[in-house]
Short mmCIF file of C-alpha atoms and ligand atoms in Angstrom, two decimals:
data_model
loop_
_atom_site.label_atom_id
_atom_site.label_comp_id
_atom_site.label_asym_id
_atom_site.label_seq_id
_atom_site.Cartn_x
_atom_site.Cartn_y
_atom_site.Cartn_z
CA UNK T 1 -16.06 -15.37 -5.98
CA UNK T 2 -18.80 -17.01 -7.37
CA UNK T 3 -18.81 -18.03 -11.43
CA UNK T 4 -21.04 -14.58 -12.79
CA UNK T 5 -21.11 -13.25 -9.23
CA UNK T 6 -22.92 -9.87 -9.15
CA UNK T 7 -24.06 -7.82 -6.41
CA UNK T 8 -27.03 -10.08 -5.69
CA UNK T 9 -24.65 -13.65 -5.36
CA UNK T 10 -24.65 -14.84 -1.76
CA UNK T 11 -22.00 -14.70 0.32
CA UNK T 12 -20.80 -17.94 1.11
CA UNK T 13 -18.69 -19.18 3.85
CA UNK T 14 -15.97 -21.82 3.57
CA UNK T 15 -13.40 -23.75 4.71
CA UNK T 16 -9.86 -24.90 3.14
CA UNK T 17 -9.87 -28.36 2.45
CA UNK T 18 -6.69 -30.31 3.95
CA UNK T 19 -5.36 -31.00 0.47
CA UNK T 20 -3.87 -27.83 -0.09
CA UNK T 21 -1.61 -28.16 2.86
CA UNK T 22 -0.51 -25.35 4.30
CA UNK T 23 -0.71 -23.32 1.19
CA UNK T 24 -2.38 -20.50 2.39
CA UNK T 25 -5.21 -18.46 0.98
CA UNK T 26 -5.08 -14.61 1.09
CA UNK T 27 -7.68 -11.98 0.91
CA UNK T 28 -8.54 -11.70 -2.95
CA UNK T 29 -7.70 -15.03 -3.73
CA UNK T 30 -9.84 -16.52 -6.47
CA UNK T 31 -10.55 -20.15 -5.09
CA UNK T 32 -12.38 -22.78 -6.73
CA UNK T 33 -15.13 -24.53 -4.28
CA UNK T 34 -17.22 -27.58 -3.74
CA UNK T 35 -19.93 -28.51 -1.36
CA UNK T 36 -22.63 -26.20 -0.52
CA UNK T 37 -22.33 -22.87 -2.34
CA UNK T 38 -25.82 -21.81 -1.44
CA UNK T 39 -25.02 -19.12 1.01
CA UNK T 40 -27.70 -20.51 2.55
CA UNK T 41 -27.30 -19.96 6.37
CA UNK T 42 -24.97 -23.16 8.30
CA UNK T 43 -24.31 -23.72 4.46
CA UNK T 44 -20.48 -24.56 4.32
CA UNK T 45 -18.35 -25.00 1.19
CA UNK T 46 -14.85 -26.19 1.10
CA UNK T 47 -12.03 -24.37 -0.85
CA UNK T 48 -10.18 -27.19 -3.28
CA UNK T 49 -8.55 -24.96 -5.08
CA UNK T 50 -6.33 -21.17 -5.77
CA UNK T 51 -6.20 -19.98 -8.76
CA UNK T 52 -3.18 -18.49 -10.13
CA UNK T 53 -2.11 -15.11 -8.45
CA UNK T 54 -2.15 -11.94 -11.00
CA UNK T 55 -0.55 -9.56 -8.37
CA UNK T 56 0.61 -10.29 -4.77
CA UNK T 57 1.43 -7.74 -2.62
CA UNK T 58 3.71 -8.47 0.01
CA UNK T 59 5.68 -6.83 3.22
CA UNK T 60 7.85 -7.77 5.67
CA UNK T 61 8.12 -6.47 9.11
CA UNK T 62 11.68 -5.05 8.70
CA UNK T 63 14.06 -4.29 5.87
CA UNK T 64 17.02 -6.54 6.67
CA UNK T 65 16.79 -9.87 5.40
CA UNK T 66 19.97 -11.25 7.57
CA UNK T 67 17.02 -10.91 10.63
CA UNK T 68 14.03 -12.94 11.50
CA UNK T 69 11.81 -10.02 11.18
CA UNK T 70 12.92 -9.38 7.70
CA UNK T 71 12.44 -12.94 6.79
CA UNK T 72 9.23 -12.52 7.95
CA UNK T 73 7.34 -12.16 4.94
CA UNK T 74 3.91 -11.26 4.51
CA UNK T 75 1.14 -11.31 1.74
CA UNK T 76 -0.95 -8.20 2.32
CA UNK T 77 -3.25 -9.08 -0.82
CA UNK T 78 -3.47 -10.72 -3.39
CA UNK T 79 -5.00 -10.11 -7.37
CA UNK T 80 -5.20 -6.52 -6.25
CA UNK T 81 -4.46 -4.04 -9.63
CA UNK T 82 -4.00 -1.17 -7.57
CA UNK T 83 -2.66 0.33 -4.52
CA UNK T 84 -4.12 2.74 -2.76
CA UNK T 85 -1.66 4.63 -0.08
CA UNK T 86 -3.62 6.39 2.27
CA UNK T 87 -1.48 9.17 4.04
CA UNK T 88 -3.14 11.61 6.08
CA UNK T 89 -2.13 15.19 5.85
CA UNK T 90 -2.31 15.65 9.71
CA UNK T 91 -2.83 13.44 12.85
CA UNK T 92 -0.82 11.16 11.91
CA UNK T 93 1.32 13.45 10.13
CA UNK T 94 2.54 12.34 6.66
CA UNK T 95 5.70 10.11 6.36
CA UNK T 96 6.78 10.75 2.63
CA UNK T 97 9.57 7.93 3.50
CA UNK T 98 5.99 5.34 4.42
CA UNK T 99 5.00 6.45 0.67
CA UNK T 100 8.13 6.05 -1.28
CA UNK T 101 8.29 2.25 0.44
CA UNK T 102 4.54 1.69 -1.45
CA UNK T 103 5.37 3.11 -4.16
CA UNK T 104 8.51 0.54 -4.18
CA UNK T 105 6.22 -2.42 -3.10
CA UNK T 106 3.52 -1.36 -5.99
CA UNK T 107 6.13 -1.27 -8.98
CA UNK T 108 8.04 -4.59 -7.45
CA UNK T 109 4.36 -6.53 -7.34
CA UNK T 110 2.93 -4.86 -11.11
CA UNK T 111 0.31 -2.92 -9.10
CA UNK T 112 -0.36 1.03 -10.32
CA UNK T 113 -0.04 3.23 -6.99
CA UNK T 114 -2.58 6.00 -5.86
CA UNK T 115 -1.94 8.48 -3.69
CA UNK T 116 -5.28 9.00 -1.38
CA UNK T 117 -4.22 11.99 1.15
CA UNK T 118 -6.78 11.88 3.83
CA UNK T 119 -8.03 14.76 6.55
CA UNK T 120 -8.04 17.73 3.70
CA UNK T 121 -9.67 19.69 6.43
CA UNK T 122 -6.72 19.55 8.60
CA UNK T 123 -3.94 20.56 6.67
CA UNK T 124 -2.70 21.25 2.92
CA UNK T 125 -1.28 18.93 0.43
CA UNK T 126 1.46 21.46 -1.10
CA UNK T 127 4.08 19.98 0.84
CA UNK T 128 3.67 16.29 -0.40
CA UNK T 129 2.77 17.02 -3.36
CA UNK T 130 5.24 18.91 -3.95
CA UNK T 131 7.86 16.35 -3.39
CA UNK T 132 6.56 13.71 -5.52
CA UNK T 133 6.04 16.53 -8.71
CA UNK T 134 8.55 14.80 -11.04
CA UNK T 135 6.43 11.76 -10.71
CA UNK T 136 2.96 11.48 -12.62
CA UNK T 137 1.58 9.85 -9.53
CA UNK T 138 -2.25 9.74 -9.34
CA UNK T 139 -4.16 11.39 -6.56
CA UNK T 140 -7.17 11.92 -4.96
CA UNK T 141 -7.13 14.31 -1.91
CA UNK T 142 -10.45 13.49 0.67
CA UNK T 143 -12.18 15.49 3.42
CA UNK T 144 -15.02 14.46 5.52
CA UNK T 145 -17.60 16.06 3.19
CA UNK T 146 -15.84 15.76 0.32
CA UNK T 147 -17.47 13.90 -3.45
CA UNK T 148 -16.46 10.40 -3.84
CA UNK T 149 -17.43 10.43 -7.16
CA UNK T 150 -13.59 11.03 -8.83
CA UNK T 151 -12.43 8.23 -6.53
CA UNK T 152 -15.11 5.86 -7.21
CA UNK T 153 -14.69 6.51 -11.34
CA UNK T 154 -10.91 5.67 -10.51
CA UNK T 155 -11.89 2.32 -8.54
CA UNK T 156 -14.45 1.06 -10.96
CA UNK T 157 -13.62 -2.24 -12.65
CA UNK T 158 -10.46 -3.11 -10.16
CA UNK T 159 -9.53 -4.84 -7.47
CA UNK T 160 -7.62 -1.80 -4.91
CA UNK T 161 -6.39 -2.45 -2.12
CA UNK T 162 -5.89 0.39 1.03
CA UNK T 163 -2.70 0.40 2.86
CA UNK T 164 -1.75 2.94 5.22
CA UNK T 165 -0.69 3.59 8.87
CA UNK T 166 -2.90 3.15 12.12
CA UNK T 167 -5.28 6.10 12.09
CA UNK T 168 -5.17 7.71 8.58
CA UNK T 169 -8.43 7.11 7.55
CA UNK T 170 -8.85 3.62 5.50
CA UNK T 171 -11.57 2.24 7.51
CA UNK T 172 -13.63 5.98 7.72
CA UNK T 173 -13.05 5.84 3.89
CA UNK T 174 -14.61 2.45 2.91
CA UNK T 175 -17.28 2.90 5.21
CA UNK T 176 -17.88 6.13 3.28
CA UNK T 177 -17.48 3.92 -0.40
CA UNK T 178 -19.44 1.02 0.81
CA UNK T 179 -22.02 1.54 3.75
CA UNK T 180 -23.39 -1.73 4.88
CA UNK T 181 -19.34 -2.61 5.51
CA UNK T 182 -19.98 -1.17 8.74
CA UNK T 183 -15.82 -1.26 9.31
CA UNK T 184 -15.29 -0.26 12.99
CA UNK T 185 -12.80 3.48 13.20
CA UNK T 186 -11.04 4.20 15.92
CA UNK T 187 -9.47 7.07 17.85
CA UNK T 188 -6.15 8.48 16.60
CA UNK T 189 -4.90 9.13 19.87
CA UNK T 190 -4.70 5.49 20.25
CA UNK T 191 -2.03 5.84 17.83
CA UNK T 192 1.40 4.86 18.66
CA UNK T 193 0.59 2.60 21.15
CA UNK T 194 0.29 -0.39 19.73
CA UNK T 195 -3.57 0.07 19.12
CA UNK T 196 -4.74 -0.70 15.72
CA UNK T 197 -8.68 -0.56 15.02
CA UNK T 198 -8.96 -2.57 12.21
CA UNK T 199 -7.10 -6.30 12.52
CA UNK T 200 -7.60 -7.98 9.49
CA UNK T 201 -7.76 -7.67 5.62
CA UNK T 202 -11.69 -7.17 4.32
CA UNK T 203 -12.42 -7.61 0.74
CA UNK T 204 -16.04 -5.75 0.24
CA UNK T 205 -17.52 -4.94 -3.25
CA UNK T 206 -18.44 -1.52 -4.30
CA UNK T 207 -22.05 -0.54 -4.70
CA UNK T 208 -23.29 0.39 -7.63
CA UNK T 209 -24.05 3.90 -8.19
CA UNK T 210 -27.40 5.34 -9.45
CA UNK T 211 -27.08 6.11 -13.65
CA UNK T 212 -23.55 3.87 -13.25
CA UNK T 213 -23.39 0.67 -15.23
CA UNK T 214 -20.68 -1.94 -15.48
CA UNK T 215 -18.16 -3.09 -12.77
CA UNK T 216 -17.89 -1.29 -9.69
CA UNK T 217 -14.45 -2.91 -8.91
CA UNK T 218 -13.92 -4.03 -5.09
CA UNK T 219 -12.13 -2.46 -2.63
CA UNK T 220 -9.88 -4.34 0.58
CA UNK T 221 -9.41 -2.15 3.83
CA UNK T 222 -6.36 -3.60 5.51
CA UNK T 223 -5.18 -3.33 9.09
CA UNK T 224 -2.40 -0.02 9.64
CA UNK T 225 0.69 -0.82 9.44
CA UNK T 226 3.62 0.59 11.17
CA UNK T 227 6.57 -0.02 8.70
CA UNK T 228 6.39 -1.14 5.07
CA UNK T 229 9.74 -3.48 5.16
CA UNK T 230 11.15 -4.31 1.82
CA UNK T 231 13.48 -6.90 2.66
CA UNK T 232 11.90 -9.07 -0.27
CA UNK T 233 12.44 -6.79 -2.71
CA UNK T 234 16.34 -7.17 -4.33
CA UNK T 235 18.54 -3.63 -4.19
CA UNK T 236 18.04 -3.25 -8.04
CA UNK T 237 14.30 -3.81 -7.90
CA UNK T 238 14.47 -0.39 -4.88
CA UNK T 239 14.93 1.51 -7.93
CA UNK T 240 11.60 0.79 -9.99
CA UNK T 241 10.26 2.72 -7.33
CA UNK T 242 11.60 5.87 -7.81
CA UNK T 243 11.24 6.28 -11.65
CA UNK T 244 11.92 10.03 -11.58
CA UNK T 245 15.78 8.68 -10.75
CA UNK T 246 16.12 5.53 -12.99
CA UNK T 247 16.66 7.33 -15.84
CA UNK T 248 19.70 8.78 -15.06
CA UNK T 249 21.55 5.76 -14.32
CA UNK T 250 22.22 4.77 -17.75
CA UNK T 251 25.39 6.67 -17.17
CA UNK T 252 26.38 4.81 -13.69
CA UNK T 253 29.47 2.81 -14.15
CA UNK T 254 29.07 -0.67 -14.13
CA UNK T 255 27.44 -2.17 -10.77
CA UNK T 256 26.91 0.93 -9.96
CA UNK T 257 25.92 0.86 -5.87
CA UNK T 258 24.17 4.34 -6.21
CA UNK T 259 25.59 5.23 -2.24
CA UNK T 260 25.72 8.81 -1.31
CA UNK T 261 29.79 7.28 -0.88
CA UNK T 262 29.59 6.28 -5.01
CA UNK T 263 31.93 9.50 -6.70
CA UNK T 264 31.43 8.20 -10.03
CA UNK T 265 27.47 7.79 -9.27
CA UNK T 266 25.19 9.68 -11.77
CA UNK T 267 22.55 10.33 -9.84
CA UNK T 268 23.72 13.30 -7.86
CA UNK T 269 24.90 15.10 -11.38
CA UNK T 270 20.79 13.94 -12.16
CA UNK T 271 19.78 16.28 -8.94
CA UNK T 272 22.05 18.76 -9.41
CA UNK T 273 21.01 19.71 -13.03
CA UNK T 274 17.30 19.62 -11.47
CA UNK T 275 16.03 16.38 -13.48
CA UNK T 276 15.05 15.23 -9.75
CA UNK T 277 14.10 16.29 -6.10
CA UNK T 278 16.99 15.80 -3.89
CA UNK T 279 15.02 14.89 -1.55
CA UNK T 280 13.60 12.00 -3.61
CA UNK T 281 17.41 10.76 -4.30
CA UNK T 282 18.01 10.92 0.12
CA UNK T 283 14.68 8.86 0.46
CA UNK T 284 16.37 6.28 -1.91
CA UNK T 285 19.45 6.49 -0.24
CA UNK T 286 17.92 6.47 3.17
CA UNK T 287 16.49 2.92 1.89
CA UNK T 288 19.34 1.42 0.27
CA UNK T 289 20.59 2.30 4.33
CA UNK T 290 17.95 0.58 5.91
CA UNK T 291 18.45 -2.74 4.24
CA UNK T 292 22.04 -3.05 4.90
CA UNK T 293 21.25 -2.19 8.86
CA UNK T 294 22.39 1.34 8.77
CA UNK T 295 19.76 3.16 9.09
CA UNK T 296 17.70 4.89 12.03
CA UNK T 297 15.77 2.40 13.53
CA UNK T 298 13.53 4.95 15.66
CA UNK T 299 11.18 6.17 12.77
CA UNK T 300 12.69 4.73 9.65
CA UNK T 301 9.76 6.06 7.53
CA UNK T 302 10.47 9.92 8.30
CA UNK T 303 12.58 11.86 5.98
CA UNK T 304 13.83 15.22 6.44
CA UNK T 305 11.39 17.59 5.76
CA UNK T 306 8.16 15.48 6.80
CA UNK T 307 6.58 17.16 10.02
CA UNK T 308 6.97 15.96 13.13
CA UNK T 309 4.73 13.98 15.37
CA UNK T 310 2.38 15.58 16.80
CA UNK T 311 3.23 18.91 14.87
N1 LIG D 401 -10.63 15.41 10.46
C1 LIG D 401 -10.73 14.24 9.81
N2 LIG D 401 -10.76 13.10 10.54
C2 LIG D 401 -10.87 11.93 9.86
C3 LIG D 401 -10.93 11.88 8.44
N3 LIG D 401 -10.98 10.56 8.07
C4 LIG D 401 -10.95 9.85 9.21
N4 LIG D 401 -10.87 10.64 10.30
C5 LIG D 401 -10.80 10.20 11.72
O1 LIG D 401 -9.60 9.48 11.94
C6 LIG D 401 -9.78 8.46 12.94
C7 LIG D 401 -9.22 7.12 12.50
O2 LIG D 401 -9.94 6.64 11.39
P1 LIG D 401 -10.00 5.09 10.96
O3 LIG D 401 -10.86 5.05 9.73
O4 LIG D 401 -10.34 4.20 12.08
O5 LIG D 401 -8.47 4.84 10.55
P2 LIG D 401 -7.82 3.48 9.94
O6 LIG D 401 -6.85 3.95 8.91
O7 LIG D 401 -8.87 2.54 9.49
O8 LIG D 401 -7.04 2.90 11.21
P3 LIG D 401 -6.59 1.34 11.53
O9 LIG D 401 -7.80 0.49 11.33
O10 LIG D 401 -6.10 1.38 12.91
O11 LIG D 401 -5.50 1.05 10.54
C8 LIG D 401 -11.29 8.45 13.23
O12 LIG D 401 -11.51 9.16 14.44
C9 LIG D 401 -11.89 9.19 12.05
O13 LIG D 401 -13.08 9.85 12.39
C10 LIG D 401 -10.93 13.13 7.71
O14 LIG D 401 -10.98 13.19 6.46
N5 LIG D 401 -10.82 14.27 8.47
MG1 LIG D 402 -9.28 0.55 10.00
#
């Protein structure tokens, strides 16, 4: 981003210099150039510099860090202040165990969550909203004619970034926010199969509505992801994600391992006086599972409860 840079600054393109090694840069890095900033077209600057990170967001591509895949570690964005996760309420069907892993990743990386619940027209929110009620978790549900203009108010000024699986919507949505992005959508029945429509990470600034002053904010569209693997992020950190629980662990005995197999564990007293969901406390559970290698490999992300496929 350009020193100033408003709506009008040129895009310009450019390449990293072979000083920074192979120190990567990631979509919303700010990066400090030289050489031909013009935007002017064959104009190409290099990148000398990253600036400091304020937020990065990261994955990997499976929970257990004893494996190569969950050494694999990702940066999905970085600088972002917010994290949008974009469920869909039908085709795909909602995975409220695909949200609880964002909601982990957003507290872990100091990013406030969103909850954007795509395809309105095609089923209710009750159910998912209903399981995350002890939480005060923002939301913003969209149909295909629905207003933008609570969403926009709620993107203005930040850098939010949309993560979600194959199919729910992200691309359909920022084409919606931003209309020159031109994002290419695909077909959901593609879904499944390996085929993902979108294959990298876009950065795009928001337009500036009519009557609306200030900073619009900007808004990355990311490819869908299958899994959310949280390998990188340590057993006690799990818990920052489910804030309706941490509370009640205060009265956990010391190195407390908060398994369903813990008697002296607090949490279940926590659910049974109805400070919590239960089903909240499995999804937790159901993690703390996954990253030792115990839990169900087939669709990791489904708790009891969510629909099935193609339901
Ligand atoms: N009924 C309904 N369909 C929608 C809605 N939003 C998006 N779709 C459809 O869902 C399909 C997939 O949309 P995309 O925007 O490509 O999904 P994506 O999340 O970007 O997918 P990837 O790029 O693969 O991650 C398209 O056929 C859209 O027309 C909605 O609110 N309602
Ligand atoms: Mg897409």
């Amino acid at each position: 981003m350009l020193p100033g840079s408003g709506p009008d600054t040129p895009v310009v393109t450019a390449m990293r210099a072979r000083e920074l090694g192979r120190k990567s840069v990631v979509v919303g890095d700010r990066v400090g150039l030289v050489g031909d900033t013009s935007g002017a077209p064959g104009a190409l600057a290099r990148i000398v510099r990253i600036a400091e990170r304020t937020s990065v967001l990261r994955r990997t591509a499976d929970d257990d860090e004893t494996t190569a895949e969950g050494r694999l570690e990702r940066v999905v964005v970085a600088n972002a202040d917010q994290l949008v996760i974009v469920s869909a309420l039908a085709d795909p069907p909602p995975r409220t165990g695909f949200i609880d892993r964002c909601l982990v990743a957003a507290y872990d990386a100091g990013i406030e969550p969103l909850l954007c619940l795509t395809k309105a027209d095609l089923a209710g929110p009750e159910a998912v909203l209903g399981y995350y009620t002890e939480l005060e978790l923002p939301y913003v549900l969209i149909r295909p004619d629905s207003d933008l203009a609570a969403l926009r108010a709620l993107l203005a000024g930040r850098v939010s970034v949309l993560v979600g699986h194959s199919g729910v919507g992200k691309s359909t949505l920022v084409n919606r926010l931003v209309p020159e992005a031109e994002r290419a959508v695909g077909t959901v029945s593609a879904i499944g199969r390996g085929r993902h429509t979108s294959t990298s990470a876009v950065a795009l600034r928001l337009p500036v509505e009519p009557g609306a002053g200030g900073d619009t904010g900007w808004i990355v569209d990311t490819p869908g992801v299958r899994s959310f693997g949280l390998a990188h992020v340590s057993a006690e950190s799990l818990l920052h994600g489910f804030p309706d629980l941490v509370e009640a662990t205060v009265d956990c005995p010391a190195n407390c391992p908060h398994t369903a197999d813990e008697a002296e564990c607090a949490l279940d007293a926590w659910v049974a006086a109805g400070k919590a969901d239960a089903r909240r406390l499995a999804s937790y559970r159901r993690l703390l599972a996954s990253r030792s290698g115990e839990g169900d490999p087939r669709e990791p992300e489904r708790n009891p409860g969510d629909p099935l496929a193609g339901s």
